Amino acid sequence: MTVAGSDEPAATSGAPRPSGYQVPDPDRVRRAADALLDAALEPIVDLVVTTDDEGYDVRAVDGRVRFRREPGPAADADGHSRSSWRFVETLVEGRNPLGDTATDRFPSLADELDHRWPRRTEQSYPHAHEHIAQLFDHPAAPDVLCLHTSAHNWEDQGGERGEHGSLGIVQVRAPFVLAGAGVKAQGLVPRSCRLVDVAPTLLALLGAEPTTDGVGPTGAPCDHALLARQDGRVLTDLLDDGEAPGHVIGFLWDGTNANVLYDMVAAGEAPNVARLLAMGTGLGHGAIASLPSVTLANHTTILTGTHPGHHGILHNAWYDRASGQQVVTNSPATWPWAMQTMSPRVETIYQAVHRAFPGARTVSVNEPCDVGADYSTFEVLRTGGQLARPPRADELPFATERFVRPDKSCEVSSRIDHTGMTQTLDVWDGAGDGRSADGAPLPRFTFVNFTLTDAAFHHSGPYADIARASVHDSDARLGQILDAVERSGAWDRTAFFLVADHGMEDSNPEVTGDWAPALAATGIPYRDEAYGFIYVDV
């Protein structure tokens, strides 16, 4: 037996089922999982994951690993209470599917292009044990998790060229840049973090004190937690020892491939991201998304410091056994109400800022995860308000006409992002005396979600001209906001961060197919939600 990511000796206790989990027929779960591992599905099925009272079972066509988790040390070297897991591999048959968890695989765009559609023996799965285990903590977790290969193309099922959702390095690697007041200026460094680390790092940057009743990854008390539940850690080596900034402004560029973005910065094609990088630190190996590496699950991870299995936004869609209903969060029809399933035991950064800094103002622009924000785009919509109508496609500034006019998804996203930019400018382009134009104080925390990058990277994959154009357009909008912060007089007291919710990988148009016929052939009733969350006997 081995301990994943540790030299500590293996122990013996198993991983318990989460409370509220309704156990399906184990034999039917096994048969469904076996069907997905048919050799004929090898080009499209990467990993098949199940769990039981003994731990977690991860299989591929050429190997298998079983592991369990157990609590780590109760205190750290300084005597602070600690809540953490360690992961013990108890069985390996054939090639270990999780044998490579490196975060530095394909560290540049050239490396990535040289390894399009990496084979299993080339692939790495950063933090895979942790990310698998957290997912099954949720009562609505699937009975079988099926993760697609890097090459699998969903276009024949309504998908697009660019893909994400699995555990492979390119799909989970999001860019991360932290810059400005209170941040060390180190440029692009060859290291990584996790998206769960973002929120606690921002709160530490702002100077927040630990909450008195916070818990860590295991749910046990953690006396240095900055959020009600904190799965991440503070990236202290990115922060300087100076005065805490008065303001933090964050930008999420949905679906942006990290290597493409960093390559464009180096080539001078994203000057405003370069401006941030020159006064801060970027992580060259990215910020690793939680499983599943999809939009709203990881938006919420970024803004709560917790994994999807803990914050309750489990996927873009899933099945709730308790209610017998499908839950859909990531759609235009549901975005305003997407946080209804967020756990009351977690805390957003908006809420944490209010707790740590009474009277502070927070702003959420075009972001569904907005619980606790003083101003929110979606709160305006929830309460029947109206947003300013954006210009037509042919009148939009900062939009690449070659793509925004003929492509509907790029047109819609460009107009959404223009509206988000103008809302942010309304907040920050103020009187220059520490207040917005409406007289309200400048916000302690501002979060702005841009969507064009996701639409474009999906459209033709991360390496296409349309993807690079979306970065160029988003960079121009970013520049408008940075200029407004300068005009506000708060530049020297403001920190910035840029992040994405997941990476984006180029799929292979020749590798299509669907595992539904293999599941149907078992005769077992099932639901396959969001392509890969499989529920048996429903």
Tab-separated table of C-alpha atoms in Angstrom, residues 16-256:
chain	number	residue	atom	x	y	z
A	16	PRO	CA	-17.069	6.583	4.932
A	17	ARG	CA	-20.080	7.263	2.755
A	18	PRO	CA	-21.329	10.855	2.933
A	19	SER	CA	-24.466	11.319	5.002
A	20	GLY	CA	-27.669	11.251	2.989
A	21	TYR	CA	-26.247	9.047	0.250
A	22	GLN	CA	-28.772	6.526	-1.037
A	23	VAL	CA	-26.861	3.380	-1.911
A	24	PRO	CA	-27.921	1.847	-5.257
A	25	ASP	CA	-27.688	-1.852	-6.080
A	26	PRO	CA	-23.901	-2.528	-6.032
A	27	ASP	CA	-24.167	-5.202	-8.700
A	28	ARG	CA	-25.902	-2.838	-11.116
A	29	VAL	CA	-23.340	-0.131	-10.455
A	30	ARG	CA	-20.564	-2.632	-11.225
A	31	ARG	CA	-22.267	-3.781	-14.431
A	32	ALA	CA	-22.717	-0.209	-15.611
A	33	ALA	CA	-19.083	0.582	-14.887
A	34	ASP	CA	-17.933	-2.599	-16.646
A	35	ALA	CA	-19.938	-1.674	-19.734
A	36	LEU	CA	-18.114	1.650	-19.986
A	37	LEU	CA	-14.763	-0.142	-19.984
A	38	ASP	CA	-15.523	-2.164	-23.095
A	39	ALA	CA	-12.486	-2.068	-25.385
A	40	ALA	CA	-14.619	-0.616	-28.168
A	41	LEU	CA	-15.077	2.555	-26.082
A	42	GLU	CA	-11.354	2.978	-25.392
A	43	PRO	CA	-10.955	6.003	-27.738
A	44	ILE	CA	-13.601	8.014	-25.863
A	45	VAL	CA	-13.613	6.700	-22.259
A	46	ASP	CA	-10.618	7.692	-20.170
A	47	LEU	CA	-11.499	6.862	-16.547
A	48	VAL	CA	-14.440	5.191	-14.821
A	49	VAL	CA	-14.826	5.938	-11.104
A	50	THR	CA	-17.012	4.376	-8.416
A	51	THR	CA	-16.979	4.439	-4.633
A	52	ASP	CA	-17.933	2.115	-1.803
A	53	ASP	CA	-17.419	1.853	1.935
A	54	GLU	CA	-13.774	0.882	1.422
A	55	GLY	CA	-12.851	3.894	-0.679
A	56	TYR	CA	-12.655	4.833	-4.353
A	57	ASP	CA	-12.148	2.642	-7.430
A	58	VAL	CA	-10.623	4.195	-10.572
A	59	ARG	CA	-10.342	2.104	-13.728
A	60	ALA	CA	-9.108	2.508	-17.290
A	61	VAL	CA	-8.892	-0.105	-20.027
A	62	ASP	CA	-5.281	-0.861	-19.069
A	63	GLY	CA	-5.287	-0.635	-15.300
A	64	ARG	CA	-6.951	0.042	-11.986
A	65	VAL	CA	-6.235	1.721	-8.666
A	66	ARG	CA	-8.191	1.640	-5.430
A	67	PHE	CA	-7.548	4.242	-2.756
A	68	ARG	CA	-9.034	5.509	0.460
A	69	ARG	CA	-8.619	8.724	2.374
A	70	GLU	CA	-7.968	9.338	6.029
A	71	PRO	CA	-7.393	12.386	8.229
A	72	GLY	CA	-3.910	13.838	8.197
A	73	PRO	CA	-2.081	15.254	11.235
A	74	ALA	CA	-4.286	17.099	13.720
A	75	ALA	CA	-1.830	20.005	13.971
A	76	ASP	CA	0.875	21.577	11.844
A	77	ALA	CA	4.488	22.216	12.857
A	78	ASP	CA	3.507	25.494	14.544
A	79	GLY	CA	0.785	23.866	16.632
A	80	HIS	CA	-2.155	25.266	14.659
A	81	SER	CA	-5.147	22.972	14.302
A	82	ARG	CA	-5.136	21.328	10.914
A	83	SER	CA	-7.853	19.698	8.859
A	84	SER	CA	-6.496	17.758	5.915
A	85	TRP	CA	-6.743	14.438	4.124
A	86	ARG	CA	-4.134	12.006	2.961
A	87	PHE	CA	-4.784	9.351	0.327
A	88	VAL	CA	-3.745	5.709	0.580
A	89	GLU	CA	-3.576	3.524	-2.524
A	90	THR	CA	-4.574	0.007	-1.469
A	91	LEU	CA	-4.585	-1.855	-4.802
A	92	VAL	CA	-2.986	-1.372	-8.212
A	93	GLU	CA	-3.676	-3.708	-11.120
A	94	GLY	CA	-1.883	-3.155	-14.414
A	95	ARG	CA	-0.970	0.476	-15.126
A	96	ASN	CA	-1.965	2.822	-12.299
A	97	PRO	CA	-4.491	5.202	-13.932
A	98	LEU	CA	-3.586	7.908	-11.387
A	99	GLY	CA	0.115	7.173	-11.352
A	100	ASP	CA	1.038	10.568	-12.795
A	101	THR	CA	-0.303	13.609	-10.953
A	102	ALA	CA	2.324	16.101	-12.141
A	103	THR	CA	1.248	19.735	-12.444
A	104	ASP	CA	4.082	20.673	-14.827
A	105	ARG	CA	3.116	18.460	-17.781
A	106	PHE	CA	3.039	20.374	-21.107
A	107	PRO	CA	4.278	23.612	-19.482
A	108	SER	CA	4.261	25.731	-22.646
A	109	LEU	CA	2.067	26.157	-25.707
A	110	ALA	CA	4.730	24.499	-27.859
A	111	ASP	CA	4.744	21.442	-25.562
A	112	GLU	CA	0.971	21.350	-25.590
A	113	LEU	CA	0.825	21.516	-29.388
A	114	ASP	CA	3.384	18.705	-29.602
A	115	HIS	CA	1.073	16.521	-27.485
A	116	ARG	CA	-2.402	17.114	-28.826
A	117	TRP	CA	-4.771	14.459	-27.546
A	118	PRO	CA	-2.223	12.922	-25.136
A	119	ARG	CA	-2.378	9.187	-24.671
A	120	ARG	CA	-2.919	7.738	-21.214
A	121	THR	CA	0.802	7.082	-20.823
A	122	GLU	CA	1.508	10.793	-21.517
A	123	GLN	CA	-1.332	12.252	-19.469
A	124	SER	CA	-1.181	13.640	-15.948
A	125	TYR	CA	-4.039	14.156	-13.493
A	126	PRO	CA	-3.085	16.848	-10.931
A	127	HIS	CA	-4.543	16.404	-7.429
A	128	ALA	CA	-6.660	13.548	-8.811
A	129	HIS	CA	-7.135	11.667	-5.518
A	130	GLU	CA	-8.359	14.778	-3.702
A	131	HIS	CA	-10.600	15.856	-6.570
A	132	ILE	CA	-12.249	12.462	-6.941
A	133	ALA	CA	-12.856	12.061	-3.211
A	134	GLN	CA	-14.435	15.494	-2.717
A	135	LEU	CA	-16.973	14.904	-5.468
A	136	PHE	CA	-18.404	11.839	-3.735
A	137	ASP	CA	-18.911	13.775	-0.500
A	138	HIS	CA	-22.087	15.217	-1.991
A	139	PRO	CA	-25.327	13.210	-1.509
A	140	ALA	CA	-26.234	13.775	-5.172
A	141	ALA	CA	-22.891	12.511	-6.515
A	142	PRO	CA	-23.232	10.030	-9.372
A	143	ASP	CA	-23.089	6.274	-8.900
A	144	VAL	CA	-20.621	6.015	-11.768
A	145	LEU	CA	-18.406	8.841	-12.965
A	146	CYS	CA	-17.297	8.466	-16.584
A	147	LEU	CA	-14.574	10.844	-17.765
A	148	HIS	CA	-13.923	11.276	-21.472
A	149	THR	CA	-10.519	11.131	-23.147
A	150	SER	CA	-8.647	14.224	-24.269
A	151	ALA	CA	-9.383	13.354	-27.909
A	152	HIS	CA	-13.117	12.714	-27.600
A	153	ASN	CA	-15.151	15.076	-29.746
A	154	TRP	CA	-18.803	15.609	-28.754
A	155	GLU	CA	-19.895	17.398	-31.933
A	156	ASP	CA	-22.152	14.531	-32.991
A	157	GLN	CA	-23.991	14.984	-29.652
A	158	GLY	CA	-24.226	18.757	-29.939
A	159	GLY	CA	-20.813	19.558	-28.471
A	160	GLU	CA	-18.066	21.761	-29.844
A	161	ARG	CA	-14.412	21.528	-30.856
A	162	GLY	CA	-12.981	22.832	-27.578
A	163	GLU	CA	-13.651	20.555	-24.584
A	164	HIS	CA	-13.190	20.316	-20.814
A	165	GLY	CA	-14.769	18.518	-17.858
A	166	SER	CA	-12.266	15.741	-17.136
A	167	LEU	CA	-9.165	15.369	-14.962
A	168	GLY	CA	-6.430	15.692	-17.613
A	169	ILE	CA	-3.884	18.487	-17.234
A	170	VAL	CA	-4.930	20.653	-20.203
A	171	GLN	CA	-8.601	20.626	-19.210
A	172	VAL	CA	-7.980	21.464	-15.544
A	173	ARG	CA	-5.210	24.053	-16.002
A	174	ALA	CA	-6.602	27.584	-15.684
A	175	PRO	CA	-4.419	30.702	-15.795
A	176	PHE	CA	-3.830	32.676	-12.616
A	177	VAL	CA	-2.249	36.119	-12.237
A	178	LEU	CA	-2.180	38.071	-8.959
A	179	ALA	CA	-0.920	41.661	-9.132
A	180	GLY	CA	-0.828	45.119	-7.615
A	181	ALA	CA	-0.807	46.350	-4.037
A	182	GLY	CA	0.366	43.766	-1.510
A	183	VAL	CA	1.604	41.301	-4.146
A	184	LYS	CA	5.196	40.306	-4.938
A	185	ALA	CA	6.306	41.199	-8.477
A	186	GLN	CA	7.871	37.915	-9.619
A	187	GLY	CA	6.577	37.694	-13.196
A	188	LEU	CA	5.596	34.313	-14.614
A	189	VAL	CA	6.894	31.549	-12.349
A	190	PRO	CA	6.988	27.783	-13.019
A	191	ARG	CA	4.547	26.613	-10.378
A	192	SER	CA	0.843	25.952	-9.810
A	193	CYS	CA	-1.923	26.260	-7.261
A	194	ARG	CA	-5.533	25.060	-7.066
A	195	LEU	CA	-8.655	27.105	-7.663
A	196	VAL	CA	-9.681	26.408	-4.048
A	197	ASP	CA	-6.613	28.420	-2.998
A	198	VAL	CA	-7.830	31.638	-4.643
A	199	ALA	CA	-10.434	32.825	-2.110
A	200	PRO	CA	-8.341	32.295	1.052
A	201	THR	CA	-5.369	33.969	-0.622
A	202	LEU	CA	-7.447	37.039	-1.505
A	203	LEU	CA	-8.814	37.310	2.026
A	204	ALA	CA	-5.298	37.056	3.464
A	205	LEU	CA	-4.153	39.703	0.983
A	206	LEU	CA	-6.910	42.029	2.215
A	207	GLY	CA	-5.792	41.468	5.807
A	208	ALA	CA	-8.757	39.422	7.033
A	209	GLU	CA	-8.400	37.554	10.308
A	210	PRO	CA	-9.304	33.850	10.656
A	211	THR	CA	-12.911	33.117	11.514
A	212	THR	CA	-13.493	31.701	14.990
A	213	ASP	CA	-15.506	28.701	13.819
A	214	GLY	CA	-14.039	27.789	10.434
A	215	VAL	CA	-13.491	24.225	9.271
A	216	GLY	CA	-11.017	22.709	6.853
A	217	PRO	CA	-11.172	20.073	4.092
A	218	THR	CA	-12.231	17.235	6.423
A	219	GLY	CA	-14.954	19.309	8.077
A	220	ALA	CA	-12.951	19.404	11.308
A	221	PRO	CA	-12.197	22.723	13.040
A	222	CYS	CA	-9.318	24.702	11.553
A	223	ASP	CA	-8.134	27.710	13.554
A	224	HIS	CA	-6.548	29.450	10.572
A	225	ALA	CA	-9.533	29.197	8.187
A	226	LEU	CA	-10.512	32.513	6.615
A	227	LEU	CA	-13.851	31.191	5.341
A	228	ALA	CA	-16.618	29.204	7.010
A	229	ARG	CA	-15.329	26.151	5.161
A	230	GLN	CA	-11.914	26.282	3.547
A	231	ASP	CA	-10.581	23.513	1.345
A	232	GLY	CA	-7.799	25.719	-0.036
A	233	ARG	CA	-4.718	27.292	1.501
A	234	VAL	CA	-3.235	30.777	1.464
A	235	LEU	CA	-0.506	31.270	-1.153
A	236	THR	CA	1.642	33.231	1.278
A	237	ASP	CA	4.686	33.253	-0.991
A	238	LEU	CA	2.820	35.484	-3.471
A	239	LEU	CA	2.109	38.183	-0.868
A	240	ASP	CA	4.514	40.858	0.340
A	241	ASP	CA	4.806	42.162	3.880
A	242	GLY	CA	3.530	45.650	3.160
A	243	GLU	CA	0.247	47.321	3.946
A	244	ALA	CA	-2.851	45.391	2.866
A	245	PRO	CA	-4.616	46.829	-0.191
A	246	GLY	CA	-7.914	48.592	0.277
A	247	HIS	CA	-9.457	46.986	-2.789
A	248	VAL	CA	-9.257	43.757	-4.803
A	249	ILE	CA	-10.675	43.456	-8.326
A	250	GLY	CA	-10.951	40.022	-9.936
A	251	PHE	CA	-11.511	39.013	-13.554
A	252	LEU	CA	-12.655	35.569	-14.626
A	253	TRP	CA	-12.064	34.796	-18.311
A	254	ASP	CA	-14.234	31.736	-18.690
A	255	GLY	CA	-12.702	28.734	-20.425
A	256	THR	CA	-9.310	30.275	-21.203
